[in-house]
């Protein structure tokens, strides 16, 4: 792999690591706010974080905190963001490593 592709790969991995950590924290914070009956983090914010690559952190937080797992509409939109991320990753991988 060329050095420029390696640098780009490291930047993307760092971006995804940070975004997933932030997403995980947002889900945990939203769960805590729900327990306290305080103003919550909007579903749009949570979906936006997932859409831009934080879906793994979101999925881990959903499982760990048992949060945002019942409401069907939320789950549908969440899995749409996951599907879009997987499709984008497949396309980028194909275009980067095609022979």
Tab-separated table of N, CA and C in Angstrom:
chain	number	residue	atom	x	y	z
A	1	UNK	N	0.844	-1.173	0.000
A	1	UNK	CA	0.000	0.000	0.000
A	1	UNK	C	0.893	1.241	0.000
A	2	UNK	N	0.520	2.225	-0.809
A	2	UNK	CA	1.289	3.460	-0.872
A	2	UNK	C	1.176	4.210	0.440
A	3	UNK	N	2.203	5.050	0.688
A	3	UNK	CA	2.248	5.797	1.935
A	3	UNK	C	1.029	6.723	2.075
A	4	UNK	N	0.594	7.350	0.987
A	4	UNK	CA	-0.553	8.263	1.068
A	4	UNK	C	-1.834	7.502	1.425
A	5	UNK	N	-1.995	6.292	0.871
A	5	UNK	CA	-3.170	5.487	1.212
A	5	UNK	C	-3.109	5.028	2.665
A	6	UNK	N	-1.896	4.731	3.133
A	6	UNK	CA	-1.714	4.306	4.518
A	6	UNK	C	-2.067	5.449	5.462
A	7	UNK	N	-1.608	6.665	5.138
A	7	UNK	CA	-1.933	7.823	5.980
A	7	UNK	C	-3.433	8.069	6.007
A	8	UNK	N	-4.078	7.994	4.850
A	8	UNK	CA	-5.517	8.200	4.774
A	8	UNK	C	-6.251	7.135	5.597
A	9	UNK	N	-5.794	5.901	5.499
A	9	UNK	CA	-6.406	4.808	6.262
A	9	UNK	C	-6.292	5.064	7.760
A	10	UNK	N	-5.124	5.536	8.208
A	10	UNK	CA	-4.946	5.831	9.631
A	10	UNK	C	-5.842	6.974	10.084
A	11	UNK	N	-5.972	8.001	9.250
A	11	UNK	CA	-6.861	9.114	9.590
A	11	UNK	C	-8.313	8.650	9.696
A	12	UNK	N	-8.738	7.820	8.761
A	12	UNK	CA	-10.112	7.312	8.780
A	12	UNK	C	-10.343	6.452	10.019
A	13	UNK	N	-9.391	5.593	10.339
A	13	UNK	CA	-9.528	4.750	11.534
A	13	UNK	C	-9.580	5.587	12.810
A	14	UNK	N	-8.744	6.617	12.881
A	14	UNK	CA	-8.749	7.510	14.045
A	14	UNK	C	-10.085	8.250	14.149
A	15	UNK	N	-10.578	8.733	13.013
A	15	UNK	CA	-11.878	9.411	12.963
A	15	UNK	C	-12.980	8.484	13.469
A	16	UNK	N	-13.005	7.254	12.965
A	16	UNK	CA	-14.045	6.305	13.355
A	16	UNK	C	-13.942	5.929	14.833
A	17	UNK	N	-12.732	5.753	15.314
A	17	UNK	CA	-12.538	5.436	16.731
A	17	UNK	C	-13.087	6.560	17.604
A	18	UNK	N	-12.723	7.801	17.281
A	18	UNK	CA	-13.196	8.944	18.069
A	18	UNK	C	-14.707	9.095	17.980
A	19	UNK	N	-15.255	8.994	16.779
A	19	UNK	CA	-16.693	9.170	16.596
A	19	UNK	C	-17.480	8.073	17.319
A	20	UNK	N	-17.004	6.844	17.283
A	20	UNK	CA	-17.695	5.760	17.977
A	20	UNK	C	-17.631	5.938	19.483
A	21	UNK	N	-16.528	6.437	19.981
A	21	UNK	CA	-16.422	6.720	21.412
A	21	UNK	C	-17.396	7.830	21.809
A	22	UNK	N	-17.455	8.882	21.010
A	22	UNK	CA	-18.383	9.987	21.273
A	22	UNK	C	-19.828	9.491	21.221
A	23	UNK	N	-20.146	8.687	20.226
A	23	UNK	CA	-21.502	8.153	20.087
A	23	UNK	C	-21.880	7.299	21.294
A	24	UNK	N	-20.959	6.444	21.713
A	24	UNK	CA	-21.179	5.604	22.886
A	24	UNK	C	-21.478	6.467	24.114
A	25	UNK	N	-20.700	7.514	24.289
A	25	UNK	CA	-20.891	8.417	25.430
A	25	UNK	C	-22.252	9.116	25.340
A	26	UNK	N	-22.636	9.559	24.135
A	26	UNK	CA	-23.930	10.222	23.960
A	26	UNK	C	-25.083	9.282	24.325
A	27	UNK	N	-24.999	8.038	23.922
A	27	UNK	CA	-26.054	7.071	24.276
A	27	UNK	C	-26.094	6.855	25.789
A	28	UNK	N	-24.937	6.733	26.410
A	28	UNK	CA	-24.887	6.567	27.859
A	28	UNK	C	-25.441	7.780	28.581
A	29	UNK	N	-25.094	8.959	28.085
A	29	UNK	CA	-25.604	10.191	28.673
A	29	UNK	C	-27.118	10.284	28.494
A	30	UNK	N	-27.609	9.913	27.319
A	30	UNK	CA	-29.051	9.956	27.078
A	30	UNK	C	-29.787	8.993	28.007
A	31	UNK	N	-29.231	7.838	28.236
A	31	UNK	CA	-29.842	6.879	29.165
A	31	UNK	C	-29.896	7.471	30.575
A	32	UNK	N	-28.800	8.083	30.995
A	32	UNK	CA	-28.731	8.692	32.319
A	32	UNK	C	-29.757	9.815	32.448
A	33	UNK	N	-29.859	10.648	31.393
A	33	UNK	CA	-30.840	11.735	31.396
A	33	UNK	C	-32.269	11.188	31.457
A	34	UNK	N	-32.512	10.065	30.770
A	34	UNK	CA	-33.839	9.446	30.802
A	34	UNK	C	-34.184	8.966	32.205
A	35	UNK	N	-33.224	8.374	32.874
A	35	UNK	CA	-33.443	7.892	34.242
A	35	UNK	C	-33.761	9.056	35.179
A	36	UNK	N	-33.084	10.179	34.984
A	36	UNK	CA	-33.286	11.364	35.824
A	36	UNK	C	-34.531	12.168	35.439
A	37	UNK	N	-35.162	11.777	34.315
A	37	UNK	CA	-36.325	12.508	33.793
A	37	UNK	C	-35.964	13.947	33.430
A	38	UNK	N	-34.757	14.111	32.905
A	38	UNK	CA	-34.304	15.415	32.449
A	38	UNK	C	-34.406	15.479	30.927
A	39	UNK	N	-34.140	16.655	30.399
A	39	UNK	CA	-34.194	16.836	28.948
A	39	UNK	C	-33.184	15.913	28.278
A	40	UNK	N	-33.619	15.249	27.210
A	40	UNK	CA	-32.839	14.193	26.556
A	40	UNK	C	-32.083	14.700	25.339
A	41	UNK	N	-31.189	13.877	24.861
A	41	UNK	CA	-30.494	14.110	23.594
A	41	UNK	C	-31.464	13.690	22.487
A	42	UNK	N	-31.574	14.505	21.452
A	42	UNK	CA	-32.573	14.213	20.417
A	42	UNK	C	-32.207	12.945	19.639
A	43	UNK	N	-33.236	12.284	19.147
A	43	UNK	CA	-33.009	11.100	18.325
A	43	UNK	C	-32.278	11.473	17.040
A	44	UNK	N	-32.552	12.668	16.525
A	44	UNK	CA	-31.854	13.134	15.322
A	44	UNK	C	-30.346	13.198	15.565
A	45	UNK	N	-29.942	13.671	16.726
A	45	UNK	CA	-28.512	13.728	17.063
A	45	UNK	C	-27.922	12.330	17.100
A	46	UNK	N	-28.614	11.401	17.739
A	46	UNK	CA	-28.114	10.026	17.828
A	46	UNK	C	-28.030	9.382	16.446
A	47	UNK	N	-29.035	9.612	15.602
A	47	UNK	CA	-29.000	9.063	14.244
A	47	UNK	C	-27.900	9.711	13.405
A	48	UNK	N	-27.689	11.001	13.590
A	48	UNK	CA	-26.635	11.700	12.844
A	48	UNK	C	-25.263	11.131	13.199
A	49	UNK	N	-25.031	10.898	14.473
A	49	UNK	CA	-23.760	10.291	14.889
A	49	UNK	C	-23.590	8.910	14.261
A	50	UNK	N	-24.658	8.131	14.225
A	50	UNK	CA	-24.596	6.802	13.598
A	50	UNK	C	-24.348	6.911	12.107
A	51	UNK	N	-25.035	7.841	11.467
A	51	UNK	CA	-24.914	8.024	10.021
A	51	UNK	C	-23.484	8.356	9.609
A	52	UNK	N	-22.813	9.187	10.398
A	52	UNK	CA	-21.452	9.593	10.048
A	52	UNK	C	-20.386	8.605	10.504
A	53	UNK	N	-20.789	7.420	10.942
A	53	UNK	CA	-19.832	6.364	11.227
A	53	UNK	C	-19.806	5.851	12.649
A	54	UNK	N	-20.636	6.405	13.523
A	54	UNK	CA	-20.609	5.988	14.919
A	54	UNK	C	-21.548	4.852	15.262
A	55	UNK	N	-21.964	4.099	14.269
A	55	UNK	CA	-22.975	3.055	14.507
A	55	UNK	C	-22.466	1.911	15.368
A	56	UNK	N	-21.182	1.621	15.331
A	56	UNK	CA	-20.665	0.536	16.177
A	56	UNK	C	-20.735	0.941	17.646
A	57	UNK	N	-20.356	2.169	17.940
A	57	UNK	CA	-20.478	2.684	19.305
A	57	UNK	C	-21.922	2.729	19.754
A	58	UNK	N	-22.822	3.092	18.826
A	58	UNK	CA	-24.251	3.130	19.137
A	58	UNK	C	-24.774	1.731	19.459
A	59	UNK	N	-24.393	0.768	18.645
A	59	UNK	CA	-24.853	-0.604	18.857
A	59	UNK	C	-24.340	-1.160	20.186
A	60	UNK	N	-23.084	-0.909	20.488
A	60	UNK	CA	-22.517	-1.361	21.769
A	60	UNK	C	-23.230	-0.701	22.946
A	61	UNK	N	-23.500	0.598	22.823
A	61	UNK	CA	-24.185	1.315	23.900
A	61	UNK	C	-25.616	0.819	24.062
A	62	UNK	N	-26.299	0.542	22.947
A	62	UNK	CA	-27.661	0.028	23.024
A	62	UNK	C	-27.691	-1.287	23.796
A	63	UNK	N	-26.728	-2.135	23.527
A	63	UNK	CA	-26.675	-3.434	24.217
A	63	UNK	C	-26.284	-3.273	25.682
A	64	UNK	N	-25.246	-2.478	25.942
A	64	UNK	CA	-24.743	-2.334	27.303
A	64	UNK	C	-25.737	-1.608	28.208
A	65	UNK	N	-26.303	-0.510	27.723
A	65	UNK	CA	-27.205	0.299	28.538
A	65	UNK	C	-28.672	-0.113	28.401
A	66	UNK	N	-28.956	-1.069	27.510
A	66	UNK	CA	-30.332	-1.460	27.190
A	66	UNK	C	-31.165	-0.214	26.900
A	67	UNK	N	-30.671	0.535	25.934
A	67	UNK	CA	-31.244	1.845	25.631
A	67	UNK	C	-31.556	1.955	24.144
A	68	UNK	N	-32.696	2.513	23.833
A	68	UNK	CA	-33.139	2.740	22.453
A	68	UNK	C	-33.315	1.419	21.708
A	69	UNK	N	-33.875	0.432	22.377
A	69	UNK	CA	-34.032	-0.889	21.762
A	69	UNK	C	-35.487	-1.279	21.526
A	70	UNK	N	-36.433	-0.482	22.011
A	70	UNK	CA	-37.841	-0.872	21.925
A	70	UNK	C	-38.581	-0.145	20.803
A	71	UNK	N	-38.382	1.145	20.692
A	71	UNK	CA	-39.122	1.969	19.739
A	71	UNK	C	-38.800	1.558	18.302
A	72	UNK	N	-39.807	1.031	17.600
A	72	UNK	CA	-39.589	0.465	16.266
A	72	UNK	C	-39.056	1.501	15.280
A	73	UNK	N	-39.648	2.701	15.275
A	73	UNK	CA	-39.213	3.731	14.335
A	73	UNK	C	-37.725	4.060	14.519
A	74	UNK	N	-37.284	4.166	15.760
A	74	UNK	CA	-35.875	4.457	16.027
A	74	UNK	C	-34.993	3.333	15.491
A	75	UNK	N	-35.389	2.095	15.755
A	75	UNK	CA	-34.588	0.950	15.296
A	75	UNK	C	-34.513	0.894	13.784
A	76	UNK	N	-35.605	1.187	13.093
A	76	UNK	CA	-35.601	1.165	11.624
A	76	UNK	C	-34.610	2.199	11.086
A	77	UNK	N	-34.701	3.427	11.590
A	77	UNK	CA	-33.773	4.463	11.126
A	77	UNK	C	-32.330	4.113	11.483
A	78	UNK	N	-32.133	3.543	12.654
A	78	UNK	CA	-30.774	3.147	13.045
A	78	UNK	C	-30.201	2.126	12.065
A	79	UNK	N	-30.975	1.086	11.727
A	79	UNK	CA	-30.473	0.055	10.825
A	79	UNK	C	-30.307	0.574	9.397
A	80	UNK	N	-31.055	1.589	9.029
A	80	UNK	CA	-30.819	2.239	7.735
A	80	UNK	C	-29.451	2.909	7.738
A	81	UNK	N	-29.103	3.592	8.832
A	81	UNK	CA	-27.780	4.231	8.897
A	81	UNK	C	-26.668	3.181	8.880
A	82	UNK	N	-26.888	2.057	9.550
A	82	UNK	CA	-25.895	0.971	9.540
A	82	UNK	C	-25.708	0.444	8.117
A	83	UNK	N	-26.818	0.192	7.434
A	83	UNK	CA	-26.753	-0.318	6.063
A	83	UNK	C	-26.026	0.642	5.139
A	84	UNK	N	-26.303	1.927	5.292
A	84	UNK	CA	-25.634	2.920	4.455
A	84	UNK	C	-24.133	2.952	4.723
A	85	UNK	N	-23.745	2.801	5.975
A	85	UNK	CA	-22.325	2.776	6.326
A	85	UNK	C	-21.626	1.550	5.754
A	86	UNK	N	-22.273	0.405	5.832
A	86	UNK	CA	-21.679	-0.822	5.295
A	86	UNK	C	-21.545	-0.727	3.779
A	87	UNK	N	-22.565	-0.206	3.126
A	87	UNK	CA	-22.512	-0.019	1.677
A	87	UNK	C	-21.392	0.936	1.284
A	88	UNK	N	-21.271	2.037	1.990
A	88	UNK	CA	-20.199	3.000	1.709
A	88	UNK	C	-18.827	2.374	1.934
A	89	UNK	N	-18.674	1.637	3.006
A	89	UNK	CA	-17.390	0.979	3.293
A	89	UNK	C	-17.041	-0.033	2.209
A	90	UNK	N	-18.028	-0.777	1.730
A	90	UNK	CA	-17.787	-1.743	0.658
A	90	UNK	C	-17.363	-1.038	-0.631
A	91	UNK	N	-18.033	0.068	-0.940
A	91	UNK	CA	-17.686	0.813	-2.154
A	91	UNK	C	-16.275	1.398	-2.074
A	92	UNK	N	-15.944	1.983	-0.942
A	92	UNK	CA	-14.615	2.575	-0.765
A	92	UNK	C	-13.540	1.488	-0.829
A	93	UNK	N	-13.795	0.374	-0.183
A	93	UNK	CA	-12.836	-0.738	-0.216
A	93	UNK	C	-12.632	-1.240	-1.630
A	94	UNK	N	-13.706	-1.409	-2.363
A	94	UNK	CA	-13.607	-1.871	-3.748
A	94	UNK	C	-12.806	-0.871	-4.586
A	95	UNK	N	-13.128	0.405	-4.482
A	95	UNK	CA	-12.432	1.396	-5.296
A	95	UNK	C	-10.974	1.573	-4.894
A	96	UNK	N	-10.672	1.345	-3.623
A	96	UNK	CA	-9.297	1.488	-3.161
A	96	UNK	C	-8.420	0.318	-3.546
A	97	UNK	N	-8.964	-0.887	-3.488
A	97	UNK	CA	-8.128	-2.074	-3.672
A	97	UNK	C	-8.416	-2.850	-4.953
A	98	UNK	N	-9.236	-2.281	-5.844
A	98	UNK	CA	-9.534	-3.022	-7.075
A	98	UNK	C	-8.275	-3.231	-7.902
A	99	UNK	N	-8.249	-4.334	-8.591
A	99	UNK	CA	-7.058	-4.702	-9.360
A	99	UNK	C	-7.162	-4.169	-10.763
